């Protein structure tokens, strides 16, 4: 079975500061990993994904994440936060076998202070 | 190209009432999903459909039924609503067959309150 743990339900940063959102996973098979963003009163939008290959993955809006198998982590980073980055962020792992459904973490709400 | 659409956007029910949440996608995707989102719990899978004519239970299926009406549409039914079903419901779809996997696209959600 797969599971995802996101450390910190709320993260607050200043505009221009580094954003670091933490995600650890457990998976019985090589994982596919995802970060989604949810803006207020909207659905989820894919930020980036790791399936195979390069472990540093670049996504939209300047975000990137690094897959570290030894640490079972897939932390999301952005060098410089912008006010528009304020949202809730979800880490997810794909189910094993032929199951395509995702298992989501509990989410991290990012607040950006001016 | 509307992507994934859901109706209604908001709904208030009384305990014991029934309703159907509708979802449609115009991306010719094979797989469709229903999730519920509750504060502090992320999204949890209710049911999914890997292809037209098939449905499977997810993590929290109790109290729900689904119908994959055709390739485009996947509905979620609450036969007898309970306050514990107050939540935001998201429909999603993805392409790919077998062991290939492509990203899931999400609808805007339905906010349901059961009194």
XYZ file of N, CA and C in Angstrom:
687
model
N 0.841 -1.189 0.000
C 0.000 0.000 0.000
C 0.880 1.244 0.000
N 0.339 2.291 -0.569
C 1.081 3.548 -0.631
C 0.559 4.510 0.427
N 1.428 5.383 0.876
C 1.009 6.452 1.771
C 1.903 7.657 1.561
N 1.386 8.820 1.940
C 2.116 10.075 1.772
C 1.991 10.886 3.049
N 3.102 11.420 3.505
C 3.107 12.287 4.678
C 3.655 13.652 4.297
N 2.877 14.672 4.561
C 3.339 16.038 4.339
C 3.572 16.676 5.696
N 4.801 17.088 5.933
C 5.160 17.678 7.219
C 4.807 19.150 7.221
N 3.951 19.537 8.164
C 3.547 20.934 8.264
C 2.271 21.182 7.496
N 1.187 21.404 8.226
C -0.080 21.678 7.549
C -0.135 23.137 7.090
N 0.661 23.993 7.718
C 0.734 25.402 7.339
C 2.190 25.830 7.291
N 2.552 26.525 6.228
C 3.888 27.084 6.089
C 3.736 28.548 5.702
N 4.470 29.416 6.377
C 4.421 30.841 6.072
C 5.813 31.313 5.703
N 5.932 32.019 4.583
C 7.213 32.563 4.142
C 7.010 34.014 3.748
N 8.086 34.754 3.688
C 8.037 36.122 3.200
C 8.189 36.131 1.688
N 7.624 37.110 1.053
C 7.776 37.241 -0.391
C 9.258 37.347 -0.719
N 9.713 36.561 -1.693
C 11.121 36.532 -2.072
C 11.938 35.469 -1.365
N 11.378 34.864 -0.340
C 12.098 33.828 0.413
C 11.937 32.469 -0.246
N 12.802 31.547 0.174
C 12.746 30.176 -0.322
C 11.474 29.479 0.177
N 10.854 28.729 -0.726
C 9.727 27.885 -0.351
C 10.209 26.435 -0.302
N 9.922 25.764 0.813
C 10.248 24.340 0.949
C 9.046 23.641 1.568
N 8.430 22.767 0.800
C 7.300 21.987 1.292
C 7.724 20.517 1.267
N 7.548 19.860 2.405
C 8.111 18.517 2.569
C 7.094 17.421 2.293
N 7.584 16.363 1.657
C 6.740 15.215 1.342
C 7.577 13.953 1.476
N 7.087 13.014 2.250
C 7.689 11.680 2.327
C 6.631 10.656 1.953
N 7.054 9.598 1.323
C 6.113 8.605 0.820
C 6.553 7.218 1.244
N 5.628 6.299 1.176
C 5.976 4.882 1.254
C 5.278 4.192 0.100
N 6.000 3.281 -0.521
C 5.446 2.589 -1.675
C 6.121 1.240 -1.808
N 5.330 0.243 -2.132
C 5.874 -1.105 -2.301
C 6.416 -1.322 -3.707
N 6.203 -0.367 -4.579
C 6.696 -0.447 -5.950
C 7.381 0.868 -6.273
N 8.220 0.906 -7.328
C 8.801 2.201 -7.711
C 7.703 3.226 -7.893
N 7.822 4.356 -7.214
C 6.688 5.288 -7.178
C 6.621 6.235 -8.362
N 5.418 6.622 -8.691
C 5.195 7.825 -9.477
C 4.736 8.877 -8.459
N 5.333 10.044 -8.485
C 5.071 11.068 -7.479
C 4.624 12.361 -8.138
N 3.759 13.080 -7.446
C 3.141 14.266 -8.014
C 3.020 15.355 -6.950
N 3.062 16.592 -7.420
C 2.656 17.727 -6.615
C 1.536 18.440 -7.366
N 0.442 18.670 -6.621
C -0.675 19.429 -7.142
C -0.842 20.698 -6.311
N -1.385 21.745 -6.940
C -1.690 22.979 -6.238
C -3.185 23.250 -6.351
N -3.743 23.755 -5.265
C -5.165 24.112 -5.254
C -5.311 25.544 -4.789
N -5.785 26.400 -5.673
C -6.091 27.778 -5.303
C -7.491 27.818 -4.696
N -7.782 28.833 -3.899
C -9.075 28.879 -3.193
C -10.259 28.661 -4.126
N -11.134 27.756 -3.698
C -12.389 27.461 -4.398
C -12.171 26.954 -5.828
N -11.048 26.301 -6.055
C -10.781 25.726 -7.364
C -10.409 24.258 -7.239
N -10.336 23.585 -8.369
C -9.868 22.207 -8.397
C -8.355 22.144 -8.316
N -7.824 20.955 -8.431
C -6.387 20.761 -8.334
C -5.732 20.863 -9.702
N -4.534 21.437 -9.699
C -3.765 21.612 -10.923
C -2.397 20.974 -10.733
N -1.947 20.219 -11.720
C -0.656 19.561 -11.608
C 0.483 20.565 -11.691
N 1.381 20.518 -10.693
C 2.585 21.348 -10.706
C 3.730 20.633 -11.398
N 3.941 19.378 -11.003
C 5.024 18.591 -11.580
C 4.831 17.131 -11.212
N 5.587 16.276 -11.906
C 5.494 14.851 -11.630
C 6.845 14.169 -11.861
N 7.065 13.106 -11.116
C 8.208 12.234 -11.324
C 7.682 10.841 -11.672
N 8.164 10.321 -12.797
C 7.811 8.947 -13.150
C 9.084 8.111 -13.218
N 9.943 8.391 -14.150
C 11.241 7.724 -14.227
C 12.257 8.733 -14.731
N 13.544 8.364 -14.692
C 14.560 9.231 -15.273
C 15.109 10.237 -14.281
N 15.344 11.443 -14.746
C 15.978 12.483 -13.943
C 15.235 12.697 -12.633
N 15.996 12.750 -11.558
C 15.373 12.832 -10.235
C 15.006 14.262 -9.853
N 15.574 15.244 -10.519
C 15.194 16.640 -10.286
C 14.178 17.010 -11.357
N 13.003 17.334 -10.899
C 11.901 17.586 -11.819
C 11.496 19.046 -11.734
N 11.380 19.674 -12.883
C 10.947 21.077 -12.919
C 9.487 21.142 -13.332
N 8.764 22.043 -12.679
C 7.358 22.180 -12.973
C 7.000 23.594 -13.401
N 5.723 23.878 -13.274
C 5.253 25.203 -13.666
C 5.498 26.207 -12.550
N 5.446 27.478 -12.908
C 5.536 28.583 -11.953
C 6.838 28.584 -11.145
N 7.917 28.012 -11.686
C 9.213 28.058 -11.034
C 9.433 27.027 -9.946
N 8.510 26.114 -9.761
C 8.663 25.071 -8.750
C 9.485 23.900 -9.286
N 10.160 23.231 -8.376
C 10.852 22.009 -8.718
C 10.842 21.071 -7.518
N 11.087 19.798 -7.771
C 11.115 18.809 -6.695
C 12.179 17.775 -7.031
N 12.768 17.210 -5.998
C 13.795 16.201 -6.188
C 13.370 14.885 -5.554
N 13.396 13.840 -6.350
C 13.103 12.503 -5.861
C 14.365 11.921 -5.236
N 14.281 11.582 -3.947
C 15.402 10.957 -3.246
C 14.938 9.609 -2.714
N 15.326 8.571 -3.430
C 14.877 7.229 -3.078
C 15.366 6.821 -1.692
N 16.626 7.152 -1.379
C 17.191 6.738 -0.096
C 16.480 7.372 1.084
N 15.890 8.542 0.855
C 15.175 9.249 1.919
C 13.660 9.123 1.767
N 13.216 8.428 0.760
C 11.783 8.318 0.404
C 11.115 9.688 0.481
N 11.758 10.658 -0.156
C 11.241 12.024 -0.100
C 11.046 12.591 -1.498
N 10.198 13.609 -1.558
C 9.921 14.319 -2.820
C 9.521 15.737 -2.433
N 10.474 16.476 -1.892
C 10.195 17.823 -1.392
C 10.057 18.823 -2.527
N 9.163 19.772 -2.350
C 8.883 20.809 -3.348
C 9.590 22.095 -2.952
N 10.263 22.729 -3.902
C 10.968 23.971 -3.601
C 10.705 25.014 -4.677
N 10.888 26.261 -4.262
C 10.885 27.396 -5.186
C 11.835 28.426 -4.599
N 12.791 28.921 -5.378
C 13.822 29.803 -4.819
C 13.273 31.090 -4.227
N 12.224 31.646 -4.841
C 11.751 32.952 -4.420
C 10.226 32.984 -4.466
N 9.608 33.093 -3.299
C 8.148 33.048 -3.217
C 7.521 34.326 -3.766
N 6.367 34.129 -4.387
C 5.576 35.254 -4.886
C 4.221 35.207 -4.217
N 3.612 36.356 -4.084
C 2.291 36.416 -3.432
C 1.304 35.456 -4.081
N 1.419 35.297 -5.382
C 0.477 34.437 -6.112
C 0.685 32.948 -5.811
N 1.748 32.599 -5.099
C 1.988 31.201 -4.732
C 1.143 30.747 -3.543
N 0.477 31.680 -2.888
C -0.358 31.317 -1.739
C -1.473 30.388 -2.194
N -1.482 29.184 -1.642
C -2.409 28.152 -2.070
C -2.202 26.931 -1.169
N -2.948 25.884 -1.445
C -2.706 24.622 -0.756
C -2.026 23.662 -1.732
N -1.046 22.943 -1.226
C -0.234 22.071 -2.049
C -0.371 20.631 -1.550
N -0.566 19.736 -2.507
C -0.753 18.330 -2.181
C 0.305 17.490 -2.885
N 0.908 16.608 -2.123
C 1.806 15.597 -2.661
C 0.993 14.314 -2.845
N 1.280 13.554 -3.899
C 0.509 12.341 -4.158
C 1.404 11.281 -4.769
N 1.035 10.032 -4.538
C 1.760 8.895 -5.103
C 0.765 8.013 -5.839
N 1.192 7.481 -6.958
C 0.316 6.610 -7.745
C 0.242 5.236 -7.116
N -0.952 4.655 -7.185
C -1.151 3.321 -6.679
C -0.355 2.291 -7.439
N -0.126 1.160 -6.811
C 0.664 0.108 -7.415
C -0.111 -0.717 -8.425
N 0.604 -1.565 -9.176
C -0.026 -2.435 -10.150
C -0.727 -1.644 -11.229
N -1.892 -2.136 -11.645
C -2.616 -1.425 -12.695
C -3.503 -0.325 -12.163
N -3.479 -0.109 -10.868
C -4.361 0.888 -10.281
C -3.793 2.276 -10.527
N -4.612 3.126 -11.127
C -4.110 4.451 -11.501
C -4.468 5.523 -10.489
N -5.296 5.195 -9.539
C -5.734 6.223 -8.591
C -4.559 6.698 -7.754
N -4.648 7.915 -7.295
C -3.603 8.541 -6.503
C -3.934 8.466 -5.020
N -2.874 8.372 -4.213
C -2.999 8.531 -2.764
C -2.408 9.882 -2.418
N -3.201 10.723 -1.761
C -2.793 12.095 -1.476
C -2.326 12.259 -0.037
N -1.408 13.196 0.151
C -1.099 13.659 1.484
C -2.198 14.597 1.978
N -2.058 15.026 3.221
C -3.110 15.837 3.838
C -3.036 17.309 3.434
N -2.002 17.687 2.720
C -1.922 19.041 2.208
C -1.128 19.989 3.093
N -0.519 20.986 2.458
C 0.189 22.064 3.158
C -0.302 23.386 2.606
N -0.794 24.214 3.505
C -1.260 25.535 3.079
C -0.084 26.506 3.159
N 0.239 27.104 2.039
C 1.344 28.065 1.965
C 0.802 29.483 2.039
N 1.325 30.211 2.992
C 0.983 31.632 3.135
C 2.223 32.449 2.779
N 2.053 33.487 1.977
C 3.170 34.335 1.586
C 2.918 35.726 2.150
N 3.837 36.157 2.999
C 3.702 37.468 3.638
C 4.404 38.544 2.814
N 3.809 39.719 2.720
C 4.449 40.793 1.926
C 5.688 41.345 2.618
N -12.957 23.144 -25.572
C -12.462 22.055 -24.725
C -12.620 22.448 -23.258
N -13.684 21.937 -22.601
C -13.993 22.361 -21.244
C -13.200 21.582 -20.201
N -12.593 20.438 -20.557
C -11.874 19.632 -19.573
C -12.842 18.765 -18.782
N -12.786 18.880 -17.465
C -13.668 18.123 -16.581
C -14.691 19.087 -15.983
N -15.961 18.795 -16.169
C -17.016 19.637 -15.618
C -17.810 18.857 -14.586
N -18.284 19.576 -13.569
C -19.070 18.965 -12.505
C -20.308 19.812 -12.243
N -21.411 19.144 -11.987
C -22.621 19.823 -11.557
C -23.270 19.051 -10.428
N -23.881 19.731 -9.455
C -23.876 21.179 -9.290
C -22.590 21.668 -8.637
N -22.429 22.949 -8.488
C -21.273 23.507 -7.780
C -21.504 23.501 -6.270
N -22.718 23.722 -5.858
C -23.081 23.737 -4.444
C -24.381 22.975 -4.267
N -24.520 22.323 -3.111
C -25.762 21.625 -2.806
C -25.911 21.501 -1.307
N -27.131 21.742 -0.833
C -27.455 21.506 0.573
C -28.554 20.453 0.623
N -28.333 19.417 1.406
C -29.301 18.337 1.557
C -29.684 18.180 3.016
N -30.836 17.585 3.227
C -31.215 17.159 4.571
C -30.847 15.681 4.726
N -30.584 15.303 5.949
C -30.259 13.903 6.225
C -31.329 12.993 5.650
N -30.880 11.963 4.920
C -31.799 11.001 4.341
C -32.171 11.280 2.892
N -31.919 12.482 2.423
C -32.221 12.798 1.031
C -31.189 12.141 0.112
N -31.557 12.006 -1.140
C -30.634 11.431 -2.114
C -30.288 12.462 -3.180
N -29.163 12.269 -3.823
C -28.803 13.128 -4.940
C -27.703 12.479 -5.761
N -27.557 12.967 -6.980
C -26.512 12.482 -7.880
C -25.633 13.647 -8.294
N -24.337 13.456 -8.151
C -23.353 14.424 -8.630
C -22.917 13.982 -10.028
N -22.921 14.937 -10.923
C -22.595 14.627 -12.307
C -21.186 15.076 -12.651
N -20.531 14.291 -13.493
C -19.191 14.628 -13.963
C -19.080 14.226 -15.420
N -18.475 15.089 -16.219
C -18.236 14.783 -17.622
C -16.870 15.318 -18.033
N -16.223 14.572 -18.944
C -14.935 15.033 -19.483
C -14.977 14.918 -21.002
N -14.310 15.871 -21.642
C -14.303 15.901 -23.101
C -12.907 15.671 -23.663
N -12.075 14.963 -22.917
C -10.695 14.729 -23.331
C -10.480 13.300 -23.822
N -11.558 12.542 -23.960
C -11.496 11.156 -24.438
C -10.644 10.268 -23.507
N -10.695 10.574 -22.211
C -9.926 9.803 -21.241
C -10.619 8.487 -20.910
N -9.810 7.476 -20.632
C -10.358 6.176 -20.267
C -10.764 6.101 -18.799
N -9.950 6.688 -17.930
C -10.153 6.517 -16.489
C -10.794 7.754 -15.871
N -11.699 7.505 -14.923
C -12.337 8.602 -14.201
C -12.405 8.238 -12.719
N -12.453 9.268 -11.876
C -12.318 9.084 -10.431
C -13.262 10.029 -9.693
N -13.665 9.614 -8.513
C -14.343 10.485 -7.572
C -13.556 10.507 -6.268
N -13.251 11.724 -5.807
C -12.574 11.938 -4.534
C -13.446 12.822 -3.651
N -13.230 12.712 -2.360
C -13.777 13.698 -1.435
C -12.623 14.357 -0.696
N -12.811 15.656 -0.416
C -11.779 16.424 0.266
C -12.320 16.953 1.575
N -11.677 16.595 2.653
C -12.050 17.048 3.980
C -10.856 17.733 4.628
N -11.100 18.742 5.456
C -9.992 19.504 6.056
C -8.999 18.597 6.768
N -7.722 18.787 6.480
C -6.674 18.033 7.150
C -6.524 16.604 6.706
N -7.292 16.189 5.685
C -7.230 14.786 5.262
C -6.880 14.635 3.788
N -6.603 15.702 3.118
C -6.282 15.600 1.700
C -7.479 15.105 0.904
N -7.214 14.460 -0.197
C -8.267 13.872 -1.027
C -8.260 12.364 -0.833
N -9.441 11.819 -0.679
C -9.562 10.369 -0.518
C -10.432 9.821 -1.642
N -9.995 8.708 -2.202
C -10.669 8.123 -3.344
C -11.936 7.400 -2.909
N -13.039 7.718 -3.574
C -14.312 7.066 -3.267
C -14.507 5.870 -4.212
N -14.522 6.135 -5.498
C -14.637 5.115 -6.533
C -13.824 5.559 -7.738
N -13.458 4.606 -8.547
C -12.856 4.950 -9.816
C -13.337 3.984 -10.893
N -13.114 4.411 -12.139
C -13.505 3.621 -13.294
C -12.338 3.609 -14.269
N -11.746 2.442 -14.450
C -10.569 2.346 -15.312
C -10.936 2.419 -16.788
N -12.173 2.070 -17.094
C -12.626 2.143 -18.484
C -14.142 2.091 -18.479
N -14.720 2.420 -19.603
C -16.172 2.389 -19.733
C -16.685 1.000 -19.360
N -17.678 0.972 -18.496
C -18.281 -0.298 -18.106
C -17.691 -0.944 -16.879
N -16.625 -0.362 -16.321
C -16.013 -0.924 -15.120
C -15.943 0.125 -14.023
N -16.181 -0.318 -12.786
C -16.008 0.565 -11.636
C -15.401 -0.240 -10.491
N -14.650 0.440 -9.643
C -14.012 -0.223 -8.504
C -14.053 0.688 -7.296
N -14.126 0.063 -6.131
C -14.151 0.828 -4.888
C -12.773 1.398 -4.586
N -12.820 2.581 -3.971
C -11.601 3.189 -3.498
C -11.474 3.051 -1.996
N -10.946 4.086 -1.372
C -10.651 4.052 0.056
C -11.897 4.218 0.927
N -12.853 5.036 0.472
C -14.029 5.366 1.293
C -15.319 5.232 0.496
N -15.711 4.023 0.075
C -16.878 3.865 -0.802
C -18.227 3.792 -0.087
N -18.213 3.576 1.233
C -19.480 3.330 1.928
C -20.405 4.532 1.844
N -21.666 4.262 1.472
C -22.662 5.310 1.374
C -22.775 5.921 -0.010
N -21.974 5.417 -0.942
C -21.951 5.960 -2.299
C -22.139 4.846 -3.340
N -22.688 5.238 -4.476
C -22.701 4.376 -5.647
C -22.279 5.202 -6.849
N -21.774 4.531 -7.875
C -21.331 5.234 -9.070
C -21.873 4.548 -10.316
N -21.898 5.329 -11.390
C -22.270 4.802 -12.698
C -21.361 5.411 -13.746
N -20.721 4.535 -14.529
C -19.967 5.035 -15.689
C -20.909 4.906 -16.875
N -21.598 5.993 -17.148
C -22.691 5.995 -18.122
C -22.172 5.755 -19.541
N -21.053 6.309 -19.836
C -20.392 6.159 -21.138
C -18.957 6.612 -20.926
N -18.198 6.777 -21.980
C -16.803 7.147 -21.792
C -16.663 8.529 -21.182
N -17.605 9.418 -21.467
C -17.506 10.806 -21.028
C -17.978 11.029 -19.603
N -18.961 10.257 -19.141
C -19.672 10.625 -17.919
C -19.511 9.603 -16.796
N -19.357 10.120 -15.589
C -19.159 9.275 -14.405
C -19.893 9.951 -13.253
N -20.988 9.360 -12.806
C -21.809 10.011 -11.786
C -21.627 9.347 -10.424
N -21.838 10.128 -9.393
C -21.725 9.669 -8.005
C -23.060 9.886 -7.316
N -23.614 8.842 -6.717
C -24.927 8.941 -6.084
C -24.831 8.701 -4.591
N -25.509 9.569 -3.851
C -25.710 9.392 -2.422
C -27.158 8.968 -2.232
N -27.381 7.754 -1.801
C -28.743 7.233 -1.703
C -29.478 7.801 -0.483
N -28.783 7.947 0.607
C -29.382 8.464 1.842
C -28.311 9.288 2.551
N -28.326 10.581 2.280
C -27.231 11.432 2.734
C -27.144 11.497 4.258
N -25.916 11.568 4.742
C -25.637 11.690 6.173
C -24.720 12.892 6.400
N -24.790 13.509 7.581
C -23.916 14.662 7.855
C -22.442 14.356 7.629
N -22.024 13.103 7.816
C -20.623 12.729 7.605
C -20.208 12.831 6.138
N -21.179 12.984 5.259
C -20.877 13.129 3.842
C -20.746 14.592 3.419
N -20.852 15.487 4.359
C -20.540 16.887 4.087
C -19.079 16.993 3.701
N -18.828 17.502 2.503
C -17.472 17.498 1.986
C -17.447 18.249 0.658
N -16.256 18.371 0.103
C -16.102 18.857 -1.265
C -15.734 17.648 -2.125
N -16.481 17.459 -3.192
C -16.302 16.286 -4.040
C -15.651 16.709 -5.358
N -14.598 15.983 -5.715
C -13.888 16.254 -6.954
C -13.956 15.033 -7.861
N -14.205 15.321 -9.122
C -14.117 14.325 -10.167
C -12.809 14.565 -10.921
N -12.192 13.501 -11.400
C -10.953 13.620 -12.163
C -10.949 12.588 -13.277
N -10.113 12.813 -14.275
C -9.970 11.840 -15.358
C -8.516 11.777 -15.789
N -8.148 10.664 -16.389
C -6.794 10.510 -16.917
C -6.828 9.568 -18.104
N -5.838 9.722 -18.978
C -5.734 8.847 -20.138
C -4.807 7.686 -19.798
N -4.430 6.895 -20.774
C -3.503 5.797 -20.528
C -4.231 4.482 -20.374
N -3.592 3.453 -20.813
C -4.136 2.098 -20.691
C -3.106 1.200 -20.034
N -3.563 0.155 -19.427
C -2.655 -0.795 -18.821
C -1.789 -0.148 -17.773
N -0.477 -0.298 -17.882
C 0.429 0.207 -16.864
C 0.976 1.584 -17.183
N 0.550 2.156 -18.309
C 0.993 3.531 -18.549
C 0.169 4.459 -17.685
N 0.722 5.582 -17.382
C 0.004 6.514 -16.507
C 0.232 7.928 -16.978
N -0.851 8.669 -17.066
C -0.768 10.084 -17.358
C -1.482 10.857 -16.265
N -1.220 12.134 -16.197
C -1.711 12.920 -15.082
C -3.226 12.924 -15.024
N -3.729 13.172 -13.831
C -5.163 13.331 -13.636
C -5.530 14.799 -13.768
N -6.647 15.041 -14.435
C -7.203 16.380 -14.571
C -8.455 16.458 -13.690
N -8.535 17.537 -12.928
C -9.597 17.660 -11.938
C -10.659 18.654 -12.363
N -11.881 18.368 -11.968
C -12.961 19.323 -12.111
C -12.917 20.354 -11.001
N -13.828 21.345 -11.044
C -13.821 22.440 -10.072
C -14.394 22.074 -8.711
N -15.051 20.924 -8.608
C -15.564 20.478 -7.318
C -17.032 20.799 -7.095
N -17.646 20.003 -6.223
C -19.009 20.229 -5.739
C -18.949 20.313 -4.227
N -19.429 21.427 -3.700
C -19.418 21.606 -2.247
C -20.772 21.169 -1.712
N -20.785 20.072 -0.953
C -22.025 19.476 -0.443
C -22.103 19.626 1.064
N -23.251 20.115 1.529
C -23.528 20.197 2.959
C -24.764 19.366 3.257
N -24.647 18.485 4.242
C -25.776 17.661 4.677
C -26.160 18.073 6.092
N -27.393 18.541 6.231
C -27.853 19.055 7.533
C -28.538 17.973 8.361
